[in-house]
Short mmCIF file of C-alpha atoms and ligand atoms in Angstrom, two decimals:
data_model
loop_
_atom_site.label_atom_id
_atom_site.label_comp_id
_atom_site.label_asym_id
_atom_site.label_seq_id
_atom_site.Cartn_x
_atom_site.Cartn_y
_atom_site.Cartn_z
CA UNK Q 1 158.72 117.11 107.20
CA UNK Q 2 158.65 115.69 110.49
CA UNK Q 3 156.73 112.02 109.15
CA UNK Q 4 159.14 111.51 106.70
CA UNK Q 5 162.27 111.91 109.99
CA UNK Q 6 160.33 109.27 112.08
CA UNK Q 7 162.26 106.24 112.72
CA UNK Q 8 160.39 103.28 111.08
CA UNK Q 9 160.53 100.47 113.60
CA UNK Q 10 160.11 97.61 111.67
CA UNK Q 11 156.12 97.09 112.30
CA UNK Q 12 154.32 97.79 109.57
CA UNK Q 13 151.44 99.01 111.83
CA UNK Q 14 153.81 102.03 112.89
CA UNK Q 15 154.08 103.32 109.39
CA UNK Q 16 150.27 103.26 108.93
CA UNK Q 17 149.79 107.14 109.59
CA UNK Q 18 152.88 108.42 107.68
CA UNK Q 19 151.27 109.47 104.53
CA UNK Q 20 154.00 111.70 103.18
CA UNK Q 21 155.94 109.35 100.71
CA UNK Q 22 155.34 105.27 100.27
CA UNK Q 23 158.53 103.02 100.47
CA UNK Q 24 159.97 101.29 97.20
CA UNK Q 25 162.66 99.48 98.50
CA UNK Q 26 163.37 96.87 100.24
CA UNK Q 27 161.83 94.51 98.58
CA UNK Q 28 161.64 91.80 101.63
CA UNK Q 29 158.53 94.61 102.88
CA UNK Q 30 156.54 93.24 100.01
CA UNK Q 31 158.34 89.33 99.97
CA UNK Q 32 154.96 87.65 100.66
CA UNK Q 33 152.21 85.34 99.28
CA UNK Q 34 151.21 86.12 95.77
CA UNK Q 35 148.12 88.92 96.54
CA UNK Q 36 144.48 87.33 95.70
CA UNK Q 37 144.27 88.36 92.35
CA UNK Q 38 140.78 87.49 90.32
CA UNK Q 39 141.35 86.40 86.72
CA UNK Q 40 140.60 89.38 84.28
CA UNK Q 41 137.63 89.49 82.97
CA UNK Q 42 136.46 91.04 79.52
CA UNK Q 43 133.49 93.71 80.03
CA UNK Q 44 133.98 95.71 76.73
CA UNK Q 45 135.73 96.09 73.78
CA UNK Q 46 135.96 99.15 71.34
CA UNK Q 47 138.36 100.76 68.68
CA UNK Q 48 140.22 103.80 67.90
CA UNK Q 49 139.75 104.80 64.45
CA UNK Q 50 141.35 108.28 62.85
CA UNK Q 51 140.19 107.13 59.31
CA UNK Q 52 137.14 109.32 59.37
CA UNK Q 53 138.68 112.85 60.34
CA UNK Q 54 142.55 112.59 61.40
CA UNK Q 55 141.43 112.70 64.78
CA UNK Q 56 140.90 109.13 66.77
CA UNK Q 57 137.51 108.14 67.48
CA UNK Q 58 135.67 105.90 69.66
CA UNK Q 59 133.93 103.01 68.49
CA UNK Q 60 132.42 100.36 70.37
CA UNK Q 61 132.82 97.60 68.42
CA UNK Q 62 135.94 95.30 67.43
CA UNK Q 63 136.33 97.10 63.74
CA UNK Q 64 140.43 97.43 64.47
CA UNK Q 65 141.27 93.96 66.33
CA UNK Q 66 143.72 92.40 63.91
CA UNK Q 67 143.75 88.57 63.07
CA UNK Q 68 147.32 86.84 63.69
CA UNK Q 69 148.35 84.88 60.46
CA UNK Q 70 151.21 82.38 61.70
CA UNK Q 71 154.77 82.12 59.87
CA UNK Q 72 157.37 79.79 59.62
CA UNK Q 73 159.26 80.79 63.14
CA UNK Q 74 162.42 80.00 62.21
CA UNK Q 75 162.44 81.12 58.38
CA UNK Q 76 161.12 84.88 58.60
CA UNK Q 77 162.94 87.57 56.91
CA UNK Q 78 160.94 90.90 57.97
CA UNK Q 79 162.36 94.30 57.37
CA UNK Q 80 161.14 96.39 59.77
CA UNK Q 81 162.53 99.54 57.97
CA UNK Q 82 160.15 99.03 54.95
CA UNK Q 83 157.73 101.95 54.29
CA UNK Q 84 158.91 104.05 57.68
CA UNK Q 85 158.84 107.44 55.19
CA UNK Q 86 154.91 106.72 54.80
CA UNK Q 87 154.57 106.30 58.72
CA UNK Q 88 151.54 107.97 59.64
CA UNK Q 89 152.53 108.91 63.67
CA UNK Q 90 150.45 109.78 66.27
CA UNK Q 91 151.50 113.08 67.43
CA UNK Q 92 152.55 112.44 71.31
CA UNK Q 93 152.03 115.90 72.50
CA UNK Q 94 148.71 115.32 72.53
CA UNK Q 95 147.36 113.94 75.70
CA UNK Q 96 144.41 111.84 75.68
CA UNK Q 97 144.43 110.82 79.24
CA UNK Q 98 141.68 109.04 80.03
CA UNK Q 99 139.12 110.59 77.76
CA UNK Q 100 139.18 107.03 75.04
CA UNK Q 101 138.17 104.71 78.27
CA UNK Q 102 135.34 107.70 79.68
CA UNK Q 103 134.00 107.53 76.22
CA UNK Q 104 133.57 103.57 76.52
CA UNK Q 105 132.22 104.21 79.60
CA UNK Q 106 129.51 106.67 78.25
CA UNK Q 107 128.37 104.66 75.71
CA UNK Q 108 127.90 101.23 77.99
CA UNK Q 109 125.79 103.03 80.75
CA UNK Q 110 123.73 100.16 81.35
CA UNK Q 111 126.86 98.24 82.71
CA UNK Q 112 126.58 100.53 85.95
CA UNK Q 113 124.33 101.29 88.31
CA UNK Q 114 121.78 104.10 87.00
CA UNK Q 115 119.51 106.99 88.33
CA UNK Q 116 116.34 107.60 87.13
CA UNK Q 117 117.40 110.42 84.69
CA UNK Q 118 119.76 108.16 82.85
CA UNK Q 119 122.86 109.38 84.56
CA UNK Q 120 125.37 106.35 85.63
CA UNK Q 121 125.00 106.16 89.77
CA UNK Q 122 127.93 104.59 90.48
CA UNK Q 123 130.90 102.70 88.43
CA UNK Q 124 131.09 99.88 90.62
CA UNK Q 125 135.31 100.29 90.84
CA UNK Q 126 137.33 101.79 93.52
CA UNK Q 127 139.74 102.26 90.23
CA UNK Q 128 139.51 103.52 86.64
CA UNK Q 129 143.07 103.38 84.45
CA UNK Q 130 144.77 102.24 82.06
CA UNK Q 131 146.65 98.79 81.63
CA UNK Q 132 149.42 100.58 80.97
CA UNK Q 133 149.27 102.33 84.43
CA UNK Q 134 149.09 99.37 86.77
CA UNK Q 135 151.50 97.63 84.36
CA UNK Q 136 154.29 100.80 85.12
CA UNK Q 137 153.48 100.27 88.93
CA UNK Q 138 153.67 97.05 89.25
CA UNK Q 139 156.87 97.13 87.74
CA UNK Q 140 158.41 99.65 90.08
CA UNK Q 141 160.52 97.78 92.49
CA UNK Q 142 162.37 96.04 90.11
CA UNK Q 143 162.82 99.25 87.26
CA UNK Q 144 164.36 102.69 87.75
CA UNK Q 145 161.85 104.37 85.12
CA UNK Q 146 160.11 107.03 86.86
CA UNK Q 147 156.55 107.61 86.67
CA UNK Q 148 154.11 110.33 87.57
CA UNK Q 149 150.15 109.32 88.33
CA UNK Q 150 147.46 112.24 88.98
CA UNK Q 151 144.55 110.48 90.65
CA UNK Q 152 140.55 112.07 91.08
CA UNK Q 153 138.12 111.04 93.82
CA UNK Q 154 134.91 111.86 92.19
CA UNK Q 155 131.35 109.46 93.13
CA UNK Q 156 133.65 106.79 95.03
CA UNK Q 157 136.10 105.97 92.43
CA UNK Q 158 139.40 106.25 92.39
CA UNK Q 159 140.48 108.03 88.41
CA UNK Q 160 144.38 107.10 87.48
CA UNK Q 161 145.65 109.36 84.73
CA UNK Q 162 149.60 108.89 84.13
CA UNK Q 163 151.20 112.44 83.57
CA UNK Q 164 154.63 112.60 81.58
CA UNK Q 165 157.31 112.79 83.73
CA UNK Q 166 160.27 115.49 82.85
CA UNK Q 167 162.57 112.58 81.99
CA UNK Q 168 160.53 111.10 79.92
CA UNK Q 169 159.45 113.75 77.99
CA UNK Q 170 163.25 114.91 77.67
CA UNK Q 171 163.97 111.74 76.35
CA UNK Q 172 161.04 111.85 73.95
CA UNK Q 173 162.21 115.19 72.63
CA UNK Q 174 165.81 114.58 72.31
CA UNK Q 175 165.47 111.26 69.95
CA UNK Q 176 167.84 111.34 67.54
CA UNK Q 177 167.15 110.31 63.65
CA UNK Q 178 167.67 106.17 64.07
CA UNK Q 179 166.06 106.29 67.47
CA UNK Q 180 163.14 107.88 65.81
CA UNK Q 181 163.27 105.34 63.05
CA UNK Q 182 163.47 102.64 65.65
CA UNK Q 183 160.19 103.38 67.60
CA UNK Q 184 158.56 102.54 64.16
CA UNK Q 185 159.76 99.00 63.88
CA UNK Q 186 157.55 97.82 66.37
CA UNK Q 187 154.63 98.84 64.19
CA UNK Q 188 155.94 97.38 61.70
CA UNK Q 189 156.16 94.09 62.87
CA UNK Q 190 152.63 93.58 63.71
CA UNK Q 191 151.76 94.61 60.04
CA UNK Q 192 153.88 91.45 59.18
CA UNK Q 193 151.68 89.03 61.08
CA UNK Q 194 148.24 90.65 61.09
CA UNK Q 195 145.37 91.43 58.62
CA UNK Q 196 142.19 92.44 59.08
CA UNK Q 197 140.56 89.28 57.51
CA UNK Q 198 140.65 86.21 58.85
CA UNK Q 199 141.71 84.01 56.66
CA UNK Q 200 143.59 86.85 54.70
CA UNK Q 201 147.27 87.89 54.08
CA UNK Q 202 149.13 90.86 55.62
CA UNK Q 203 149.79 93.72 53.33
CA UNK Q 204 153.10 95.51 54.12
CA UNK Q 205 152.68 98.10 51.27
CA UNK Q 206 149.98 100.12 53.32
CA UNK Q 207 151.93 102.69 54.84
CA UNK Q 208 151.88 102.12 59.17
CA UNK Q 209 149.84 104.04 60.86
CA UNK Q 210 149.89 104.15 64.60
CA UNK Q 211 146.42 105.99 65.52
CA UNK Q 212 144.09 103.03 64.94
CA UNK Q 213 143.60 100.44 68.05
CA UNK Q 214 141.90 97.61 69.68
CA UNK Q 215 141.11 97.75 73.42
CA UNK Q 216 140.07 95.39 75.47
CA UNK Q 217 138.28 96.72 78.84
CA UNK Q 218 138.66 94.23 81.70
CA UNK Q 219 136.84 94.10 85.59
CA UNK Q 220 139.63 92.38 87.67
CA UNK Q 221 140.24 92.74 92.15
CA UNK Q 222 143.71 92.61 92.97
CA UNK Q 223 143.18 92.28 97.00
CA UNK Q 224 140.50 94.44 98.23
CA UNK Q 225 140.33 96.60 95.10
CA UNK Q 226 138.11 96.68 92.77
CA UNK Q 227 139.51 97.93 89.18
CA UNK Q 228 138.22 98.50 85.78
CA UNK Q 229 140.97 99.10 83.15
CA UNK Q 230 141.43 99.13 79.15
CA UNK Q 231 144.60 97.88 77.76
CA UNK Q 232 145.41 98.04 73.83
CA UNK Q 233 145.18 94.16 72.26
CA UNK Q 234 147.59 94.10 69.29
CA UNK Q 235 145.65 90.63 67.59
CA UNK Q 236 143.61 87.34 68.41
CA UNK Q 237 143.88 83.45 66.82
CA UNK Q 238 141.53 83.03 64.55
CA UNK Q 239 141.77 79.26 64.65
CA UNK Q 240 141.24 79.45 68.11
CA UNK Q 241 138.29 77.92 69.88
CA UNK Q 242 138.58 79.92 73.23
CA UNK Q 243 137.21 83.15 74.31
CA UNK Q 244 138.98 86.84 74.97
CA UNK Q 245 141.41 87.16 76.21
CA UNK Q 246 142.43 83.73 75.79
CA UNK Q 247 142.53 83.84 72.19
CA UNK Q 248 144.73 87.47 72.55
CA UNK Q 249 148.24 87.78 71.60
CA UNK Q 250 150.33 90.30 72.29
CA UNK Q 251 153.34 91.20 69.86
CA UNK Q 252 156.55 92.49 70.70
CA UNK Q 253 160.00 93.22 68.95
CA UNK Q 254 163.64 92.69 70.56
CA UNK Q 255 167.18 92.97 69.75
CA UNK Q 256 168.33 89.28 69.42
CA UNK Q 257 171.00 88.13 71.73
CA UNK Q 258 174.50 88.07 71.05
CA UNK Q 259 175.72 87.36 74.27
CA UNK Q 260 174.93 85.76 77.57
CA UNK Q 261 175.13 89.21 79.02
CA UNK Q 262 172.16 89.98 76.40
CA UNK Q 263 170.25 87.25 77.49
CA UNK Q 264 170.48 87.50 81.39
CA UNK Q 265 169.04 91.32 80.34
CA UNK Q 266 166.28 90.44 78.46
CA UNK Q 267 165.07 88.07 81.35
CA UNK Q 268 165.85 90.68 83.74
CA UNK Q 269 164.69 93.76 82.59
CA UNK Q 270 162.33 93.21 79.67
CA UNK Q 271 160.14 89.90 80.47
CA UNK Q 272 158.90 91.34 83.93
CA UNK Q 273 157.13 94.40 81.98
CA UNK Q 274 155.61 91.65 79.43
CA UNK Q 275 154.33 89.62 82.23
CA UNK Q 276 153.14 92.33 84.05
CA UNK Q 277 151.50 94.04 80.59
CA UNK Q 278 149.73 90.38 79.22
CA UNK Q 279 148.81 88.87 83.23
CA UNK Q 280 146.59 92.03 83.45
CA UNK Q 281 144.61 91.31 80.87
CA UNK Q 282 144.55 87.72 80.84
CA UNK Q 283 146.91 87.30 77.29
CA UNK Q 284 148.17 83.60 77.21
CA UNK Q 285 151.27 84.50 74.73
CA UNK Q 286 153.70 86.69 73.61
CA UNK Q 287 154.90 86.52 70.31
CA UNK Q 288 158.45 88.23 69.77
CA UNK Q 289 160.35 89.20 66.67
CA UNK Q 290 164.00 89.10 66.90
CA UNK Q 291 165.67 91.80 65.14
CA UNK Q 292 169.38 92.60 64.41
CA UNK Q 293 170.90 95.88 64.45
CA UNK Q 294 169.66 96.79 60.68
CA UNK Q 295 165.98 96.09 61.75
CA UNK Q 296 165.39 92.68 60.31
CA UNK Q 297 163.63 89.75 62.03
CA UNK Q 298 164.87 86.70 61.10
CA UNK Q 299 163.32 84.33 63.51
CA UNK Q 300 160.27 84.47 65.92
CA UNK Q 301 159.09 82.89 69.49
CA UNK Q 302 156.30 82.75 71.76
CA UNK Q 303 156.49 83.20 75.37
CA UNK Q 304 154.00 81.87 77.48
CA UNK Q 305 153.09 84.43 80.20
CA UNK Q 306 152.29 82.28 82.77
CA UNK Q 307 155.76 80.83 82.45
CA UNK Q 308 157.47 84.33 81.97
CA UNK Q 309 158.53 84.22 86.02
CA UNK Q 310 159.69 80.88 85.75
CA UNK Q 311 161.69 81.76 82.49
CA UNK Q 312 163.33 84.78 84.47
CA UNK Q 313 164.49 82.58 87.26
CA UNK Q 314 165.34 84.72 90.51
CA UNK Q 315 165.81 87.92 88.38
CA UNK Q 316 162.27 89.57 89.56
CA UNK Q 317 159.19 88.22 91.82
CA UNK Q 318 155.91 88.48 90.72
CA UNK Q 319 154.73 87.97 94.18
CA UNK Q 320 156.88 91.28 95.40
CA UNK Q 321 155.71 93.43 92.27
CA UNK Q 322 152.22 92.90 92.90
CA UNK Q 323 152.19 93.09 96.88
CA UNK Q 324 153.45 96.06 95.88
CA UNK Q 325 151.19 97.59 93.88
CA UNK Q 326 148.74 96.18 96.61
CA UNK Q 327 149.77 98.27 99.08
CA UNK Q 328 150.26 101.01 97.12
CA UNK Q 329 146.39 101.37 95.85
CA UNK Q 330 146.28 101.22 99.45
CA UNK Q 331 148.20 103.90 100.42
CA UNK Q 332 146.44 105.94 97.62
CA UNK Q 333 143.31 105.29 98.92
CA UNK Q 334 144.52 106.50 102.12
CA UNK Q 335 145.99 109.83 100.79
CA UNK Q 336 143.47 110.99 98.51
CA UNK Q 337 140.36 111.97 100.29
CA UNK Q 338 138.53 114.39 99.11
CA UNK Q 339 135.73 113.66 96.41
CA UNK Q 340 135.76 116.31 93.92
CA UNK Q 341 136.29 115.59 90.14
CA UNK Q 342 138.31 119.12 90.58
CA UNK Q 343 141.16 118.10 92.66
CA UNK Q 344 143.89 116.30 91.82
CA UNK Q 345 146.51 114.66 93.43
CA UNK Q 346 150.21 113.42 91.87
CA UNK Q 347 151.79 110.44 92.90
CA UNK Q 348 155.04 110.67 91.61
CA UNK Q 349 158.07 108.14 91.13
CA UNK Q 350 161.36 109.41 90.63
CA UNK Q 351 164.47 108.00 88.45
CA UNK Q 352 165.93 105.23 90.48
CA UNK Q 353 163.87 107.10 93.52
CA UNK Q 354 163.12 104.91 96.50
CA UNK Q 355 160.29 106.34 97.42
CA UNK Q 356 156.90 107.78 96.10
CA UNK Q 357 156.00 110.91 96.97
CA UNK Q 358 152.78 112.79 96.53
CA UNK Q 359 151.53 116.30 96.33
CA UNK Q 360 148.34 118.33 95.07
CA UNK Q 361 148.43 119.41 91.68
CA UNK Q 362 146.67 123.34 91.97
CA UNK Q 363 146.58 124.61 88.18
CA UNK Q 364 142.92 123.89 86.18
CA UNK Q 365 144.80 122.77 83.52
CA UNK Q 366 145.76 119.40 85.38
CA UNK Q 367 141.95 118.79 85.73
CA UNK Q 368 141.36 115.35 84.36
CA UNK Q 369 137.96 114.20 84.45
CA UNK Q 370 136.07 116.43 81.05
CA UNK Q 371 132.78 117.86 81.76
CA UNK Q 372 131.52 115.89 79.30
CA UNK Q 373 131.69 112.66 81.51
CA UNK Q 374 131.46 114.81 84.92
CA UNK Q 375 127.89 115.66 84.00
CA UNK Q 376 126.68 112.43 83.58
CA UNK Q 377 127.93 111.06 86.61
CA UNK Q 378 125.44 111.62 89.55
CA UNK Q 379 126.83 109.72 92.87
O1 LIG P 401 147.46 108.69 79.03
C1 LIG P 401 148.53 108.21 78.84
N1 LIG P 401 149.59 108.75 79.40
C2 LIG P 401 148.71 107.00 78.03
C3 LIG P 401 147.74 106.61 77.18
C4 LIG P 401 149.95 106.26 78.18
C5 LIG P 401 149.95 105.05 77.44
C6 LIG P 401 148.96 104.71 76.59
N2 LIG P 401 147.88 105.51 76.43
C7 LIG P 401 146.85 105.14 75.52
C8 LIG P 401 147.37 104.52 74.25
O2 LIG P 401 147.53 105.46 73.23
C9 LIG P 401 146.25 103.54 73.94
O3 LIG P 401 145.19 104.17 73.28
O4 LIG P 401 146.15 104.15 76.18
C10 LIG P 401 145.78 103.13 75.26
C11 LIG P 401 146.30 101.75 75.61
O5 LIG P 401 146.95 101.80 76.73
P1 LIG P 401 147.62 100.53 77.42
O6 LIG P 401 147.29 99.30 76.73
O7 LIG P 401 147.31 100.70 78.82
O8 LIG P 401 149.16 100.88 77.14
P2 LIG P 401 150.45 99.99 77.26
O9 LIG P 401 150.18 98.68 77.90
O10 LIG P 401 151.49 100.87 77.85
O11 LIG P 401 150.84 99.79 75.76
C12 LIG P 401 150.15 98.89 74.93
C13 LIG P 401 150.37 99.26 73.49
C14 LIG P 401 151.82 99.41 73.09
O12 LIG P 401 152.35 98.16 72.75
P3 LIG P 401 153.82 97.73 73.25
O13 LIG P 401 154.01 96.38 72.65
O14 LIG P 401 154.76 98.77 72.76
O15 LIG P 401 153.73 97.68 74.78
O16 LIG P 401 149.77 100.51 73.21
C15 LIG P 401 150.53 101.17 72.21
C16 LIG P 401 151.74 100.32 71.89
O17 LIG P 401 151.48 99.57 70.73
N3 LIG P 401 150.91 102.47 72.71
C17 LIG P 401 150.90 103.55 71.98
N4 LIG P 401 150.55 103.74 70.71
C18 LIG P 401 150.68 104.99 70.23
N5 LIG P 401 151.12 106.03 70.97
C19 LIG P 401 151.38 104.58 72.81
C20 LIG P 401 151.48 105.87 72.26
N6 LIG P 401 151.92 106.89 72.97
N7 LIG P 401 151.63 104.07 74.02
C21 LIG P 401 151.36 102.78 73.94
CA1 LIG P 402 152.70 95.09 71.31
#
């Protein structure tokens, strides 16, 4: 259309009214201060839990955090192919959108601002999302992955619900036999350095199973925005005397490096997303299995998150990932204006795309927000 033809003159005032797409590129537009960003703060915590019937339920409790049970770094020997013909998968053509973290909501009403019937007034967020979410948009400038969000107005806050993209989901469905095999390792690992008792041992016989999870739900303001957001916590320190999230860890497999080229790639593509994932939440360290090429991990090491940008040199800014996502809740605050738990907008991010672009999603079926939670909001 004619917004997106305008000649942008270099003011960032000017561009204030075109709300047809939002810039990615380049990144000197968002080559400022680090954004004021509070230090996340733990509100809630609950589980998923398919034990009971198959499907994953919603407790609010801690029942599946895991405890981390330290090894010898340099003197593991995990196979991470162990077991994968018991793996117990979570079927990914089911989308839960949002529906675990409305649940959580629902059952900590008196966290929020009430009416007199019981009904929750007001959330007290301009956002509601996952981890994951902010974690794929903060990434942006410095990944080609594309990403689609659908985001509800509904009683003043802002509802982020990612929506597969058709890359993604090609990519999901055309997984051959080892890649398959491969997105189990990472399960795997954590069964080598968790249990569920403190003091206790990890049991690799149990076959994986990739329904159950811990979530952590943290209040944090990036800028002017308020959000509220759950993340998945893979396992805390026992030993340790602080408090969540400081006593989280967050686990994560890689292929070990072979070659400088390797290594430059790992800082470069891989730490920013681990930053991005554990700074959200608040998770002091990142605990990483190196694996070779037949799935073994024969040595471990802990990252530090708030040294990850330091680590990865001038390979990605922090500072420029988060302005960005700044002024990006920004311009999606500016965009979506209607309040209506019915209408749905897509933000969408193309493969190596420059740009976000956004449109309005018209089919019910893209309806996010389940009557279930609708009716017991009452702005
Ligand atoms: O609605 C959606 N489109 C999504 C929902 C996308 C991504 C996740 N979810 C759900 C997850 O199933 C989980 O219940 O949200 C919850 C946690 O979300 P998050 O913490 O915001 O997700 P993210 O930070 O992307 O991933 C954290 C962990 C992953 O660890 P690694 O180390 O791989 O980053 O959540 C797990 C995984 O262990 N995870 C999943 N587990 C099973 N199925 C999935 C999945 N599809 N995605 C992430
Ligand atoms: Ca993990």
């Amino acid at each position: 259309g004619p917004a997106q033809k305008r000649k942008v003159s270099g003011s960032s005032h000017s561009n204030k009214d075109n709300k047809s797409s939002f810039p990615v590129f380049p990144h000197s537009r968002y080559d400022a201060a680090f954004p004021n960003f509070s230090e996340p703060r733990e509100v809630g915590q609950f589980s998923l839990d398919a034990s009971e019937d198959g499907e994953r339920n919603v407790y609010n409790d801690s029942r599946k955090l895991k405890f981390y049970i330290p090894k010898d770094d340099q003197k593991v020997n995990f196979d991470l192919r162990r077991g994968y013909e018991k793996f117990i998968r979570k079927d990914d053509d089911i989308k839960e959108r949002l529906d675990n973290l409305l649940r959580w909501v629902l059952m900590n009403k008196e966290q929020f601002t009430a009416n007199e019937d019981g009904s929750i007034k007001s959330l007290n967020t301009d956002f509601l999302m996952w981890r994951g979410h902010l974690t794929k948009i903060i990434c942006t400038p410095f990944q080609k992955d594309s990403w689609s969000m659908a985001v509800t107005l509904f009683g003043g806050t802002y509802y982020m619900s990612e929506v597969e993209t058709a890359e993604n989901e090609k990519r999901r469905n055309e997984m051959n036999e080892r890649e398959k095999e491969m997105s189990y390792w990472g399960y795997k690992f954590e069964q080598y350095v968790t249990c569920d008792q403190k003091d206790g041992e990890p049991d690799t016989s149990e076959p994986v199973n990739n329904h159950d999870a811990f979530c952590s739900v943290v209040r944090s303001n990036l800028s002017k925005h308020r959000l509220l957001y759950g993340g998945e916590v893979d396992c805390i320190r026992a030993e340790s005397s602080k408090k969540p999230p400081q006593n989280y860890v967050e686990l994560k497999t890689s292929r070990q490096w072979f070659n400088p080229r390797n290594e430059r790639n790992f800082y470069r593509f891989k730490l920013i997303k681990w930053w991005a994932q554990s700074f959200l939440v608040g998770i002091p360290e990142v605990i990483c299995g190196f694996r070779d090429d037949d799935g073994v991990v024969k040595r471990l090491k802990s990252f530090q998150t708030l040294q990850m940008p330091r680590d990865s040199r001038d390979h990605w800014s922090g500072a420029v990932a988060f302005n960005f996502c700044q002024q990006f809740l920004s311009f999606v605050r500016q965009v979506v204006t209607i309040d209506d738990p019915k209408k749905v907008y897509l933000f969408e991010r193309g493969p190596d795309s420059s740009t976000v672009t956004w449109r309005l999603l018209e089919d019910p079926s893209d309806v996010f927000l389940p009557d279930w939670f609708t009716s017991q909001i009452k702005p």
